[in-house]
Amino acid sequence: MRQWAAVFKRENLELWRNFKWIWVPIVFVLLGVMDPISTYYLPKILDAVGGMPDGATINLPEFLAEDILMASLSQFSQLGVLIIVLMTMGMIARERRSGVAELILVKPVKYSTYITAKWAATVLLVWVSLACGVLMSWYYTSVLFGELSFSQFMHTLLFYSLWLILVVSISVFMNTLVKNSGVVAFLTFITIIASSILTNIFNKYLVWSPNRLSEYIMDTLNTGVIPTELWGTAGVTLVLVIMLLVASIFTLKNKELA
């Protein structure tokens, strides 16, 4: 346990030195407030830049608070995932390529300790950043579009964080497969895109696909009740995360011993 804590502390220190504990939460906050503020002030922005041509009109739909919060989640699913992949693409691959990983693992540090400590430090950063982003989105949405309860905020944060944790886990696994950071990012993106395509094609059968977390979160926001499908999807996502971590440890151990 002491060894794990030392590696975890080292990884967090590295994240601080790279200023990731500063800029990643800031970016997530900006993503969180982007949709509530831009949507609310869009008519005023159009007027400020000269308005519409004579005879032209724009009929904006009546946005519900739940719609705005989900729009923010969409930002996290796109730009947020991009940031996470780029941030994590060299977390192990770079150390393997430079020989740092080999020096750490001969101390000896267990492979499981090395993988899980780095994963946990990254997940902590991602979770805190997401919490800041969702909190700001929830606040501005409640102020500008209508009140959302604290339970709606917590349900959104806790369930959606599983998706980003899965993204981190996929990236960690790809880091153990190859030593090139660019290839890690490519394989991670391909995996995410492929899972999304398969979910859309076999939507009827992949009821508990992690890609459907946002869909079920929207149902929860609208009805106030957590559907059975969301619990099932959350369970499947957690199982996939554990499987990816186990596969990462096994893969890194075999490659380094070879």
PDB file of N, CA, C and O in Angstrom, residues 11 15 20 81-97 118 122 167-168 170-189:
ATOM      1  N   GLU A  11       2.871  10.518  -9.486  1.00  0.00           N
ATOM      2  CA  GLU A  11       2.102  10.833 -10.687  1.00  0.00           C
ATOM      3  C   GLU A  11       1.341  12.146 -10.518  1.00  0.00           C
ATOM      4  O   GLU A  11       1.285  12.957 -11.450  1.00  0.00           O
ATOM      5  N   LEU A  15       1.626  15.650 -12.648  1.00  0.00           N
ATOM      6  CA  LEU A  15       0.485  16.378 -13.207  1.00  0.00           C
ATOM      7  C   LEU A  15       0.514  17.848 -12.794  1.00  0.00           C
ATOM      8  O   LEU A  15       0.161  18.730 -13.580  1.00  0.00           O
ATOM      9  N   LYS A  20      -1.325  20.442 -15.432  1.00  0.00           N
ATOM     10  CA  LYS A  20      -2.593  19.815 -15.826  1.00  0.00           C
ATOM     11  C   LYS A  20      -3.663  20.009 -14.766  1.00  0.00           C
ATOM     12  O   LYS A  20      -4.857  20.060 -15.091  1.00  0.00           O
ATOM     13  N   VAL A  81     -13.491  14.588 -24.276  1.00  0.00           N
ATOM     14  CA  VAL A  81     -12.842  13.308 -24.594  1.00  0.00           C
ATOM     15  C   VAL A  81     -11.548  13.548 -25.369  1.00  0.00           C
ATOM     16  O   VAL A  81     -10.529  12.886 -25.131  1.00  0.00           O
ATOM     17  N   LEU A  82     -11.576  14.506 -26.295  1.00  0.00           N
ATOM     18  CA  LEU A  82     -10.366  14.848 -27.060  1.00  0.00           C
ATOM     19  C   LEU A  82      -9.240  15.273 -26.124  1.00  0.00           C
ATOM     20  O   LEU A  82      -8.095  14.817 -26.262  1.00  0.00           O
ATOM     21  N   ILE A  83      -9.563  16.116 -25.163  1.00  0.00           N
ATOM     22  CA  ILE A  83      -8.559  16.581 -24.207  1.00  0.00           C
ATOM     23  C   ILE A  83      -8.001  15.430 -23.383  1.00  0.00           C
ATOM     24  O   ILE A  83      -6.790  15.320 -23.171  1.00  0.00           O
ATOM     25  N   ILE A  84      -8.886  14.550 -22.924  1.00  0.00           N
ATOM     26  CA  ILE A  84      -8.454  13.416 -22.104  1.00  0.00           C
ATOM     27  C   ILE A  84      -7.520  12.497 -22.878  1.00  0.00           C
ATOM     28  O   ILE A  84      -6.477  12.060 -22.369  1.00  0.00           O
ATOM     29  N   VAL A  85      -7.869  12.209 -24.123  1.00  0.00           N
ATOM     30  CA  VAL A  85      -7.033  11.315 -24.937  1.00  0.00           C
ATOM     31  C   VAL A  85      -5.667  11.946 -25.183  1.00  0.00           C
ATOM     32  O   VAL A  85      -4.623  11.280 -25.050  1.00  0.00           O
ATOM     33  N   LEU A  86      -5.642  13.208 -25.546  1.00  0.00           N
ATOM     34  CA  LEU A  86      -4.368  13.891 -25.796  1.00  0.00           C
ATOM     35  C   LEU A  86      -3.542  14.008 -24.522  1.00  0.00           C
ATOM     36  O   LEU A  86      -2.305  13.954 -24.564  1.00  0.00           O
ATOM     37  N   MET A  87      -4.220  14.161 -23.390  1.00  0.00           N
ATOM     38  CA  MET A  87      -3.535  14.292 -22.110  1.00  0.00           C
ATOM     39  C   MET A  87      -2.920  12.974 -21.652  1.00  0.00           C
ATOM     40  O   MET A  87      -1.873  12.951 -20.996  1.00  0.00           O
ATOM     41  N   THR A  88      -3.559  11.858 -21.992  1.00  0.00           N
ATOM     42  CA  THR A  88      -3.137  10.553 -21.481  1.00  0.00           C
ATOM     43  C   THR A  88      -2.380   9.706 -22.496  1.00  0.00           C
ATOM     44  O   THR A  88      -1.915   8.619 -22.151  1.00  0.00           O
ATOM     45  N   MET A  89      -2.234  10.184 -23.726  1.00  0.00           N
ATOM     46  CA  MET A  89      -1.676   9.322 -24.774  1.00  0.00           C
ATOM     47  C   MET A  89      -0.211   8.942 -24.529  1.00  0.00           C
ATOM     48  O   MET A  89       0.279   7.967 -25.092  1.00  0.00           O
ATOM     49  N   GLY A  90       0.480   9.685 -23.670  1.00  0.00           N
ATOM     50  CA  GLY A  90       1.876   9.342 -23.415  1.00  0.00           C
ATOM     51  C   GLY A  90       2.158   9.001 -21.967  1.00  0.00           C
ATOM     52  O   GLY A  90       3.322   8.907 -21.568  1.00  0.00           O
ATOM     53  N   MET A  91       1.124   8.788 -21.177  1.00  0.00           N
ATOM     54  CA  MET A  91       1.308   8.606 -19.738  1.00  0.00           C
ATOM     55  C   MET A  91       2.150   7.374 -19.402  1.00  0.00           C
ATOM     56  O   MET A  91       2.890   7.373 -18.415  1.00  0.00           O
ATOM     57  N   ILE A  92       2.063   6.328 -20.216  1.00  0.00           N
ATOM     58  CA  ILE A  92       2.882   5.130 -20.021  1.00  0.00           C
ATOM     59  C   ILE A  92       3.792   4.904 -21.226  1.00  0.00           C
ATOM     60  O   ILE A  92       4.959   4.538 -21.069  1.00  0.00           O
ATOM     61  N   ALA A  93       3.261   5.149 -22.420  1.00  0.00           N
ATOM     62  CA  ALA A  93       4.024   4.917 -23.654  1.00  0.00           C
ATOM     63  C   ALA A  93       5.325   5.714 -23.658  1.00  0.00           C
ATOM     64  O   ALA A  93       6.383   5.203 -24.057  1.00  0.00           O
ATOM     65  N   ARG A  94       5.265   6.981 -23.220  1.00  0.00           N
ATOM     66  CA  ARG A  94       6.459   7.828 -23.219  1.00  0.00           C
ATOM     67  C   ARG A  94       7.505   7.296 -22.252  1.00  0.00           C
ATOM     68  O   ARG A  94       8.712   7.294 -22.560  1.00  0.00           O
ATOM     69  N   GLU A  95       7.075   6.828 -21.086  1.00  0.00           N
ATOM     70  CA  GLU A  95       8.013   6.285 -20.106  1.00  0.00           C
ATOM     71  C   GLU A  95       8.582   4.950 -20.569  1.00  0.00           C
ATOM     72  O   GLU A  95       9.737   4.632 -20.281  1.00  0.00           O
ATOM     73  N   ARG A  96       7.792   4.182 -21.275  1.00  0.00           N
ATOM     74  CA  ARG A  96       8.296   2.917 -21.834  1.00  0.00           C
ATOM     75  C   ARG A  96       9.344   3.186 -22.897  1.00  0.00           C
ATOM     76  O   ARG A  96      10.378   2.510 -22.961  1.00  0.00           O
ATOM     77  N   ARG A  97       9.092   4.174 -23.740  1.00  0.00           N
ATOM     78  CA  ARG A  97      10.015   4.485 -24.830  1.00  0.00           C
ATOM     79  C   ARG A  97      11.331   5.066 -24.309  1.00  0.00           C
ATOM     80  O   ARG A  97      12.400   4.774 -24.834  1.00  0.00           O
ATOM     81  N   LYS A 118      -1.130   5.158 -11.640  1.00  0.00           N
ATOM     82  CA  LYS A 118      -1.170   6.158 -12.711  1.00  0.00           C
ATOM     83  C   LYS A 118      -2.615   6.360 -13.181  1.00  0.00           C
ATOM     84  O   LYS A 118      -3.037   7.493 -13.451  1.00  0.00           O
ATOM     85  N   THR A 122      -4.887   9.942 -12.753  1.00  0.00           N
ATOM     86  CA  THR A 122      -5.522  10.561 -13.921  1.00  0.00           C
ATOM     87  C   THR A 122      -7.031  10.637 -13.746  1.00  0.00           C
ATOM     88  O   THR A 122      -7.654  11.647 -14.083  1.00  0.00           O
ATOM     89  N   VAL A 167     -12.987   6.072 -20.854  1.00  0.00           N
ATOM     90  CA  VAL A 167     -12.072   6.635 -21.860  1.00  0.00           C
ATOM     91  C   VAL A 167     -10.636   6.601 -21.345  1.00  0.00           C
ATOM     92  O   VAL A 167      -9.714   6.210 -22.077  1.00  0.00           O
ATOM     93  N   VAL A 168     -10.428   6.988 -20.090  1.00  0.00           N
ATOM     94  CA  VAL A 168      -9.095   6.931 -19.490  1.00  0.00           C
ATOM     95  C   VAL A 168      -8.571   5.496 -19.490  1.00  0.00           C
ATOM     96  O   VAL A 168      -7.402   5.244 -19.814  1.00  0.00           O
ATOM     97  N   ILE A 170      -9.385   2.998 -21.484  1.00  0.00           N
ATOM     98  CA  ILE A 170      -9.046   2.588 -22.846  1.00  0.00           C
ATOM     99  C   ILE A 170      -7.673   3.131 -23.233  1.00  0.00           C
ATOM    100  O   ILE A 170      -6.836   2.423 -23.806  1.00  0.00           O
ATOM    101  N   SER A 171      -7.428   4.388 -22.904  1.00  0.00           N
ATOM    102  CA  SER A 171      -6.148   5.015 -23.220  1.00  0.00           C
ATOM    103  C   SER A 171      -4.999   4.326 -22.480  1.00  0.00           C
ATOM    104  O   SER A 171      -3.928   4.103 -23.047  1.00  0.00           O
ATOM    105  N   VAL A 172      -5.219   3.980 -21.214  1.00  0.00           N
ATOM    106  CA  VAL A 172      -4.195   3.275 -20.437  1.00  0.00           C
ATOM    107  C   VAL A 172      -3.859   1.944 -21.095  1.00  0.00           C
ATOM    108  O   VAL A 172      -2.682   1.571 -21.236  1.00  0.00           O
ATOM    109  N   PHE A 173      -4.880   1.215 -21.520  1.00  0.00           N
ATOM    110  CA  PHE A 173      -4.649  -0.075 -22.170  1.00  0.00           C
ATOM    111  C   PHE A 173      -3.844   0.097 -23.463  1.00  0.00           C
ATOM    112  O   PHE A 173      -2.905  -0.657 -23.727  1.00  0.00           O
ATOM    113  N   MET A 174      -4.193   1.104 -24.264  1.00  0.00           N
ATOM    114  CA  MET A 174      -3.464   1.350 -25.507  1.00  0.00           C
ATOM    115  C   MET A 174      -2.019   1.755 -25.234  1.00  0.00           C
ATOM    116  O   MET A 174      -1.117   1.463 -26.030  1.00  0.00           O
ATOM    117  N   ASN A 175      -1.794   2.413 -24.095  1.00  0.00           N
ATOM    118  CA  ASN A 175      -0.435   2.785 -23.698  1.00  0.00           C
ATOM    119  C   ASN A 175       0.440   1.565 -23.448  1.00  0.00           C
ATOM    120  O   ASN A 175       1.665   1.636 -23.599  1.00  0.00           O
ATOM    121  N   THR A 176      -0.180   0.472 -23.019  1.00  0.00           N
ATOM    122  CA  THR A 176       0.588  -0.748 -22.761  1.00  0.00           C
ATOM    123  C   THR A 176       0.807  -1.577 -24.026  1.00  0.00           C
ATOM    124  O   THR A 176       1.657  -2.463 -24.043  1.00  0.00           O
ATOM    125  N   LEU A 177       0.038  -1.277 -25.059  1.00  0.00           N
ATOM    126  CA  LEU A 177       0.172  -2.015 -26.318  1.00  0.00           C
ATOM    127  C   LEU A 177       1.309  -1.483 -27.170  1.00  0.00           C
ATOM    128  O   LEU A 177       2.081  -2.252 -27.759  1.00  0.00           O
ATOM    129  N   VAL A 178       1.422  -0.166 -27.268  1.00  0.00           N
ATOM    130  CA  VAL A 178       2.421   0.456 -28.142  1.00  0.00           C
ATOM    131  C   VAL A 178       3.167   1.540 -27.371  1.00  0.00           C
ATOM    132  O   VAL A 178       2.695   2.042 -26.353  1.00  0.00           O
ATOM    133  N   LYS A 179       4.338   1.932 -27.895  1.00  0.00           N
ATOM    134  CA  LYS A 179       5.164   2.942 -27.246  1.00  0.00           C
ATOM    135  C   LYS A 179       5.059   4.307 -27.908  1.00  0.00           C
ATOM    136  O   LYS A 179       5.599   5.282 -27.384  1.00  0.00           O
ATOM    137  N   ASN A 180       4.383   4.379 -29.037  1.00  0.00           N
ATOM    138  CA  ASN A 180       4.235   5.642 -29.747  1.00  0.00           C
ATOM    139  C   ASN A 180       2.975   6.362 -29.279  1.00  0.00           C
ATOM    140  O   ASN A 180       1.870   5.838 -29.397  1.00  0.00           O
ATOM    141  N   SER A 181       3.139   7.575 -28.751  1.00  0.00           N
ATOM    142  CA  SER A 181       2.004   8.322 -28.187  1.00  0.00           C
ATOM    143  C   SER A 181       0.941   8.623 -29.239  1.00  0.00           C
ATOM    144  O   SER A 181      -0.261   8.553 -28.966  1.00  0.00           O
ATOM    145  N   GLY A 182       1.384   8.957 -30.453  1.00  0.00           N
ATOM    146  CA  GLY A 182       0.438   9.251 -31.525  1.00  0.00           C
ATOM    147  C   GLY A 182      -0.411   8.049 -31.877  1.00  0.00           C
ATOM    148  O   GLY A 182      -1.616   8.175 -32.118  1.00  0.00           O
ATOM    149  N   VAL A 183       0.205   6.881 -31.885  1.00  0.00           N
ATOM    150  CA  VAL A 183      -0.526   5.651 -32.183  1.00  0.00           C
ATOM    151  C   VAL A 183      -1.506   5.337 -31.061  1.00  0.00           C
ATOM    152  O   VAL A 183      -2.620   4.859 -31.305  1.00  0.00           O
ATOM    153  N   VAL A 184      -1.108   5.608 -29.822  1.00  0.00           N
ATOM    154  CA  VAL A 184      -2.008   5.411 -28.679  1.00  0.00           C
ATOM    155  C   VAL A 184      -3.270   6.246 -28.844  1.00  0.00           C
ATOM    156  O   VAL A 184      -4.395   5.753 -28.678  1.00  0.00           O
ATOM    157  N   ALA A 185      -3.090   7.525 -29.189  1.00  0.00           N
ATOM    158  CA  ALA A 185      -4.243   8.408 -29.393  1.00  0.00           C
ATOM    159  C   ALA A 185      -5.118   7.908 -30.533  1.00  0.00           C
ATOM    160  O   ALA A 185      -6.353   7.887 -30.421  1.00  0.00           O
ATOM    161  N   PHE A 186      -4.493   7.485 -31.614  1.00  0.00           N
ATOM    162  CA  PHE A 186      -5.244   6.986 -32.775  1.00  0.00           C
ATOM    163  C   PHE A 186      -6.060   5.756 -32.407  1.00  0.00           C
ATOM    164  O   PHE A 186      -7.261   5.675 -32.726  1.00  0.00           O
ATOM    165  N   LEU A 187      -5.438   4.788 -31.738  1.00  0.00           N
ATOM    166  CA  LEU A 187      -6.144   3.559 -31.365  1.00  0.00           C
ATOM    167  C   LEU A 187      -7.277   3.839 -30.375  1.00  0.00           C
ATOM    168  O   LEU A 187      -8.340   3.211 -30.444  1.00  0.00           O
ATOM    169  N   THR A 188      -7.053   4.789 -29.469  1.00  0.00           N
ATOM    170  CA  THR A 188      -8.098   5.138 -28.507  1.00  0.00           C
ATOM    171  C   THR A 188      -9.299   5.757 -29.205  1.00  0.00           C
ATOM    172  O   THR A 188     -10.453   5.392 -28.946  1.00  0.00           O
ATOM    173  N   PHE A 189      -9.030   6.686 -30.115  1.00  0.00           N
ATOM    174  CA  PHE A 189     -10.125   7.316 -30.865  1.00  0.00           C
ATOM    175  C   PHE A 189     -10.864   6.289 -31.724  1.00  0.00           C
ATOM    176  O   PHE A 189     -12.105   6.304 -31.790  1.00  0.00           O
TER     177      PHE A 189
END
